[in-house]
Amino acid sequence: MFTTIIVQPIFNLLVLIYALIPGHNFGLAIIIFTILVRILLWPLVKKQLHHTKAMRRLQPEIKKIRQASKGNRQKESALIMELYKERGVNPFASLGIVIVQIPILLGLYLGIKKLIDEPQQIIDFSYPALHELGWLQTLAQNIHRFDDSLFGLVSLGQKALGDDGIYWPALLIVFASAITQYFQSRQLMPQSKDARSLRSILREAGQGKSADQQEVNAAVGRGTLYLIPAFVFVFGLNFPAALPLYWLTSSLVALLQQSRVLKEDVDEAEASAAQQEAAEKSSTKRSTLVKSQPKTKKISSTKPSSRKRKRRKR
């Protein structure tokens, strides 16, 4: 069922792109496929990024809750969940993009593996409707015309570390994918001058000092900044270069998407600050005008009334 629902549609989308692009380059097809996937996931990615930043904005309040709870975990959890509910934040929402990408990545890997191991699968595993495409008809007559390279420079079917030793072009792609993954993670990582390493926090905890759970979580998060790129690098060494190429392209597009969302938030923050400053200036100006206006005195009439004048005449 996984093959029918996930692997085959992904495989056929990749084949469709490959068959339609000029030159029928497999590496270019993977790049276009990756960009298309990231564009389709954009609404979910944007929502995840906004959620991540919303969670960060709540950290000072969460820290106050933990200090006020004084170790009462039940009270702390209840107050934090109440804060999440009040601000409309779902602490598990960020898992959505990860859950969606896992089957895509696995389906792409299995589809690429089919093509690398047996190029004939580009005909046998594709939908019948695609067989009408001119290039697939050409491949059906001579499957040896299938080229699994990136612009003729890198064989995407080879691993960086294979039986024949190091394949340097693939190793370069693996290294680049790990580096871009690092910058992608770092772009979203909060920067703090007072941040301490997990080792120093645990050292103080061993000396009897209580550790702030928020600080521990932040230190662990900074550790993943290096863990995920290392994971990408190690696994990339043992996969055909086509998969690290997907990771590399995906991380580059993610960097652009994240930059756009971060810039939008900065612009919104600046606009909000400008509005607040204008409102404060307007309020100050009004109060100044009110203070500068002269006070009006009531002028009582000094003329005697008509009745009094008549009495005087009498």
Short mmCIF file of C-alpha atoms in Angstrom, two decimals:
data_model
loop_
_atom_site.label_atom_id
_atom_site.label_comp_id
_atom_site.label_asym_id
_atom_site.label_seq_id
_atom_site.Cartn_x
_atom_site.Cartn_y
_atom_site.Cartn_z
CA MET A 1 0.00 0.00 0.00
CA PHE A 2 2.88 2.38 0.81
CA THR A 3 4.33 1.70 -2.63
CA THR A 4 1.01 2.41 -4.35
CA ILE A 5 0.10 5.52 -2.34
CA ILE A 6 3.51 7.12 -1.79
CA VAL A 7 6.35 5.61 -3.82
CA GLN A 8 4.65 5.26 -7.21
CA PRO A 9 3.15 8.80 -7.36
CA ILE A 10 6.50 10.35 -6.34
CA PHE A 11 8.33 8.15 -8.83
CA ASN A 12 5.95 9.11 -11.64
CA LEU A 13 6.15 12.83 -10.85
CA LEU A 14 9.94 12.57 -11.05
CA VAL A 15 9.72 10.63 -14.31
CA LEU A 16 7.26 13.16 -15.76
CA ILE A 17 9.63 16.05 -14.99
CA TYR A 18 12.57 14.08 -16.37
CA ALA A 19 10.74 13.28 -19.60
CA LEU A 20 9.54 16.85 -20.21
CA ILE A 21 12.61 18.99 -19.45
CA PRO A 22 14.97 19.81 -22.31
CA GLY A 23 18.01 17.56 -22.35
CA HIS A 24 16.32 14.96 -20.11
CA ASN A 25 18.89 15.37 -17.36
CA PHE A 26 18.18 13.24 -14.29
CA GLY A 27 19.99 15.57 -11.87
CA LEU A 28 18.06 18.61 -13.11
CA ALA A 29 14.82 16.62 -12.76
CA ILE A 30 15.62 15.96 -9.08
CA ILE A 31 16.34 19.67 -8.50
CA ILE A 32 13.06 20.75 -10.15
CA PHE A 33 11.17 18.01 -8.28
CA THR A 34 12.60 19.21 -4.94
CA ILE A 35 11.75 22.85 -5.61
CA LEU A 36 8.22 21.85 -6.60
CA VAL A 37 7.78 19.82 -3.39
CA ARG A 38 9.01 22.73 -1.25
CA ILE A 39 6.59 25.10 -3.02
CA LEU A 40 3.69 22.69 -2.40
CA LEU A 41 4.69 22.47 1.26
CA TRP A 42 5.04 26.26 1.57
CA PRO A 43 1.75 26.88 3.47
CA LEU A 44 2.70 24.22 6.01
CA VAL A 45 6.30 25.46 6.22
CA LYS A 46 5.17 29.05 6.76
CA LYS A 47 2.76 27.99 9.49
CA GLN A 48 5.51 25.98 11.18
CA LEU A 49 7.94 28.92 11.10
CA HIS A 50 5.38 31.30 12.60
CA HIS A 51 4.60 28.70 15.26
CA THR A 52 8.29 28.28 16.10
CA LYS A 53 8.69 32.01 16.63
CA ALA A 54 5.47 32.18 18.65
CA MET A 55 6.87 29.51 20.96
CA ARG A 56 10.06 31.53 21.38
CA ARG A 57 8.14 34.67 22.28
CA LEU A 58 6.45 32.71 25.08
CA GLN A 59 9.72 31.57 26.64
CA PRO A 60 10.06 34.51 29.08
CA GLU A 61 6.52 33.88 30.36
CA ILE A 62 7.17 30.14 30.61
CA LYS A 63 10.29 30.88 32.63
CA LYS A 64 8.24 33.01 35.05
CA ILE A 65 5.69 30.20 35.38
CA ARG A 66 8.43 27.71 36.22
CA GLN A 67 9.91 30.03 38.81
CA ALA A 68 6.49 30.63 40.37
CA SER A 69 5.67 26.91 40.41
CA LYS A 70 8.76 26.18 42.55
CA GLY A 71 9.18 22.60 41.37
CA ASN A 72 5.49 21.68 41.34
CA ARG A 73 5.44 19.89 37.97
CA GLN A 74 1.68 19.39 37.90
CA LYS A 75 0.97 23.06 38.53
CA GLU A 76 3.70 24.09 36.07
CA SER A 77 2.30 21.89 33.27
CA ALA A 78 -1.26 23.11 33.86
CA LEU A 79 -0.20 26.78 33.76
CA ILE A 80 1.94 26.29 30.63
CA MET A 81 -0.88 24.49 28.80
CA GLU A 82 -3.25 27.28 29.86
CA LEU A 83 -0.77 29.81 28.41
CA TYR A 84 -0.60 27.85 25.14
CA LYS A 85 -4.39 27.78 24.95
CA GLU A 86 -4.66 31.48 25.73
CA ARG A 87 -2.18 32.42 22.99
CA GLY A 88 -3.51 29.87 20.48
CA VAL A 89 -0.23 27.93 20.27
CA ASN A 90 -0.05 24.18 19.66
CA PRO A 91 3.25 22.82 21.04
CA PHE A 92 3.12 19.86 18.65
CA ALA A 93 2.33 21.78 15.47
CA SER A 94 5.97 21.91 14.38
CA LEU A 95 5.96 18.15 13.91
CA GLY A 96 3.66 18.51 10.90
CA ILE A 97 6.34 19.42 8.38
CA VAL A 98 8.57 16.61 9.64
CA ILE A 99 5.81 14.02 9.42
CA VAL A 100 4.96 15.11 5.87
CA GLN A 101 8.57 15.09 4.68
CA ILE A 102 9.44 11.61 5.99
CA PRO A 103 7.24 9.67 3.52
CA ILE A 104 8.33 12.01 0.69
CA LEU A 105 11.99 11.39 1.48
CA LEU A 106 11.46 7.65 1.84
CA GLY A 107 9.37 7.48 -1.34
CA LEU A 108 11.98 9.44 -3.27
CA TYR A 109 14.75 7.17 -1.99
CA LEU A 110 12.89 4.01 -3.00
CA GLY A 111 12.00 5.51 -6.39
CA ILE A 112 15.60 6.59 -7.07
CA LYS A 113 16.85 3.18 -5.92
CA LYS A 114 14.57 1.52 -8.45
CA LEU A 115 15.98 3.67 -11.25
CA ILE A 116 19.60 3.23 -10.19
CA ASP A 117 19.39 -0.53 -9.67
CA GLU A 118 17.32 -1.19 -12.78
CA PRO A 119 16.77 1.66 -15.29
CA GLN A 120 14.10 -0.41 -17.02
CA GLN A 121 11.82 0.52 -14.09
CA ILE A 122 11.38 3.95 -15.67
CA ILE A 123 9.11 2.15 -18.14
CA ASP A 124 7.77 -0.73 -16.04
CA PHE A 125 6.91 1.26 -12.89
CA SER A 126 5.54 4.39 -14.54
CA TYR A 127 1.87 5.00 -15.26
CA PRO A 128 0.64 3.95 -18.74
CA ALA A 129 -0.31 7.55 -19.53
CA LEU A 130 3.36 8.54 -19.34
CA HIS A 131 4.30 5.95 -21.95
CA GLU A 132 2.90 8.28 -24.60
CA LEU A 133 5.67 10.81 -23.92
CA GLY A 134 8.26 10.93 -26.68
CA TRP A 135 11.32 10.45 -24.49
CA LEU A 136 9.84 7.44 -22.69
CA GLN A 137 9.09 5.87 -26.05
CA THR A 138 12.76 6.41 -26.93
CA LEU A 139 13.88 4.79 -23.68
CA ALA A 140 11.50 1.89 -24.21
CA GLN A 141 13.40 1.13 -27.42
CA ASN A 142 16.85 1.70 -25.91
CA ILE A 143 17.02 1.93 -22.11
CA HIS A 144 20.78 2.53 -22.26
CA ARG A 145 20.05 6.14 -23.26
CA PHE A 146 18.98 6.80 -19.67
CA ASP A 147 21.63 9.03 -18.08
CA ASP A 148 21.64 9.17 -14.27
CA SER A 149 24.12 12.04 -14.04
CA LEU A 150 23.99 15.67 -12.94
CA PHE A 151 24.78 17.63 -16.12
CA GLY A 152 27.16 14.85 -17.13
CA LEU A 153 29.51 15.76 -14.26
CA VAL A 154 28.36 13.60 -11.33
CA SER A 155 27.02 10.06 -11.50
CA LEU A 156 24.04 10.21 -9.14
CA GLY A 157 23.89 6.44 -8.91
CA GLN A 158 27.25 6.24 -7.12
CA LYS A 159 27.86 6.58 -3.40
CA ALA A 160 30.46 8.88 -1.90
CA LEU A 161 32.00 5.86 -0.19
CA GLY A 162 31.71 2.78 -2.39
CA ASP A 163 33.54 -0.41 -3.14
CA ASP A 164 35.94 1.51 -5.39
CA GLY A 165 36.86 3.98 -2.65
CA ILE A 166 35.92 7.67 -2.42
CA TYR A 167 33.87 9.17 -5.23
CA TRP A 168 34.81 12.83 -4.77
CA PRO A 169 32.00 14.53 -6.73
CA ALA A 170 29.40 12.70 -4.63
CA LEU A 171 31.36 13.46 -1.45
CA LEU A 172 31.28 17.16 -2.36
CA ILE A 173 27.47 17.03 -2.68
CA VAL A 174 27.19 15.24 0.68
CA PHE A 175 29.42 17.82 2.36
CA ALA A 176 27.48 20.71 0.81
CA SER A 177 24.15 19.18 1.94
CA ALA A 178 25.42 18.93 5.54
CA ILE A 179 26.68 22.55 5.51
CA THR A 180 23.41 23.94 4.14
CA GLN A 181 21.48 21.89 6.72
CA TYR A 182 23.59 23.53 9.43
CA PHE A 183 22.82 27.05 8.20
CA GLN A 184 19.14 26.16 7.77
CA SER A 185 18.95 25.09 11.43
CA ARG A 186 21.09 27.99 12.63
CA GLN A 187 18.84 30.51 10.91
CA LEU A 188 15.99 29.54 13.25
CA MET A 189 18.12 29.08 16.36
CA PRO A 190 17.68 31.89 18.91
CA GLN A 191 20.94 33.71 19.62
CA SER A 192 21.71 34.62 23.23
CA LYS A 193 24.88 36.11 24.65
CA ASP A 194 24.20 34.53 28.04
CA ALA A 195 23.63 31.03 26.62
CA ARG A 196 25.56 28.30 28.43
CA SER A 197 26.60 24.89 27.21
CA LEU A 198 24.85 21.76 28.46
CA ARG A 199 28.11 20.60 30.01
CA SER A 200 28.41 23.68 32.24
CA ILE A 201 24.75 23.42 33.26
CA LEU A 202 25.15 19.76 34.23
CA ARG A 203 28.40 20.55 36.07
CA GLU A 204 26.60 23.07 38.26
CA ALA A 205 23.74 20.61 38.77
CA GLY A 206 26.30 18.06 39.99
CA GLN A 207 27.45 20.60 42.58
CA GLY A 208 23.96 20.79 44.05
CA LYS A 209 22.62 23.80 42.15
CA SER A 210 19.17 23.44 40.60
CA ALA A 211 19.12 23.54 36.79
CA ASP A 212 16.60 25.65 34.92
CA GLN A 213 14.70 23.29 32.62
CA GLN A 214 14.25 26.02 30.01
CA GLU A 215 17.99 26.59 29.92
CA VAL A 216 18.59 22.85 29.62
CA ASN A 217 16.13 22.61 26.69
CA ALA A 218 17.83 25.54 24.96
CA ALA A 219 21.25 23.91 25.39
CA VAL A 220 19.93 20.62 23.97
CA GLY A 221 18.43 22.53 21.04
CA ARG A 222 21.80 24.10 20.29
CA GLY A 223 23.28 20.61 20.31
CA THR A 224 20.93 19.53 17.51
CA LEU A 225 22.41 22.36 15.45
CA TYR A 226 25.38 20.06 14.87
CA LEU A 227 23.64 16.71 15.32
CA ILE A 228 21.31 16.96 12.31
CA PRO A 229 24.05 18.04 9.81
CA ALA A 230 26.24 15.21 11.15
CA PHE A 231 23.35 12.80 10.60
CA VAL A 232 22.89 14.08 7.04
CA PHE A 233 26.62 13.73 6.34
CA VAL A 234 27.01 10.19 7.73
CA PHE A 235 23.92 8.84 6.02
CA GLY A 236 24.67 10.72 2.82
CA LEU A 237 27.95 8.87 2.50
CA ASN A 238 26.11 5.56 2.20
CA PHE A 239 23.35 6.59 -0.21
CA PRO A 240 23.51 7.19 -3.97
CA ALA A 241 24.41 10.84 -4.67
CA ALA A 242 20.88 11.52 -5.93
CA LEU A 243 19.51 11.59 -2.37
CA PRO A 244 22.12 14.05 -0.97
CA LEU A 245 21.35 16.19 -4.03
CA TYR A 246 17.73 16.26 -2.90
CA TRP A 247 18.81 17.24 0.65
CA LEU A 248 21.09 19.95 -0.71
CA THR A 249 18.41 21.49 -2.93
CA SER A 250 15.76 21.21 -0.21
CA SER A 251 17.98 23.00 2.34
CA LEU A 252 18.83 25.79 -0.10
CA VAL A 253 15.15 26.40 -0.88
CA ALA A 254 14.34 26.22 2.84
CA LEU A 255 16.93 28.92 3.53
CA LEU A 256 15.21 31.22 1.04
CA GLN A 257 11.75 30.45 2.44
CA GLN A 258 12.86 31.02 6.03
CA SER A 259 14.56 34.29 5.08
CA ARG A 260 11.33 35.51 3.53
CA VAL A 261 9.24 34.68 6.60
CA LEU A 262 11.81 36.18 8.96
CA LYS A 263 11.93 39.37 6.86
CA GLU A 264 8.13 39.60 6.89
CA ASP A 265 8.14 39.37 10.67
CA VAL A 266 10.85 42.02 10.98
CA ASP A 267 8.85 44.33 8.69
CA GLU A 268 5.71 43.70 10.76
CA ALA A 269 7.60 44.38 13.99
CA GLU A 270 9.06 47.61 12.58
CA ALA A 271 5.64 48.72 11.31
CA SER A 272 4.09 47.96 14.70
CA ALA A 273 6.84 49.87 16.49
CA ALA A 274 6.38 52.83 14.12
CA GLN A 275 2.62 52.86 14.76
CA GLN A 276 3.16 52.71 18.49
CA GLU A 277 5.71 55.54 18.34
CA ALA A 278 3.34 57.65 16.22
CA ALA A 279 0.51 57.01 18.67
CA GLU A 280 2.72 58.03 21.62
CA LYS A 281 3.80 61.22 19.82
CA SER A 282 0.18 62.06 18.99
CA SER A 283 -0.84 61.50 22.61
CA THR A 284 2.03 63.65 23.87
CA LYS A 285 1.12 66.42 21.40
CA ARG A 286 -2.52 66.41 22.53
CA SER A 287 -1.58 66.62 26.19
CA THR A 288 0.83 69.49 25.44
CA LEU A 289 -1.88 71.42 23.60
CA VAL A 290 -4.31 70.92 26.45
CA LYS A 291 -1.79 72.20 28.99
CA SER A 292 -0.89 75.22 26.84
CA GLN A 293 -4.48 76.44 26.47
CA PRO A 294 -5.31 79.40 28.83
CA LYS A 295 -7.87 78.77 31.49
CA THR A 296 -11.15 80.66 30.93
CA LYS A 297 -12.57 82.64 33.87
CA LYS A 298 -16.24 83.13 34.43
CA ILE A 299 -17.12 86.80 34.10
CA SER A 300 -19.96 87.80 36.33
CA SER A 301 -22.24 90.56 35.11
CA THR A 302 -21.76 93.88 36.99
CA LYS A 303 -24.82 95.55 35.51
CA PRO A 304 -27.77 95.71 37.88
CA SER A 305 -30.92 94.00 36.81
CA SER A 306 -33.82 95.98 35.35
CA ARG A 307 -35.91 95.47 38.51
CA LYS A 308 -33.20 96.93 40.70
CA ARG A 309 -32.90 99.97 38.39
CA LYS A 310 -36.66 100.56 38.58
CA ARG A 311 -36.66 100.37 42.39
CA ARG A 312 -33.86 102.92 42.54
CA LYS A 313 -35.84 105.32 40.33
CA ARG A 314 -38.80 105.03 42.65
#
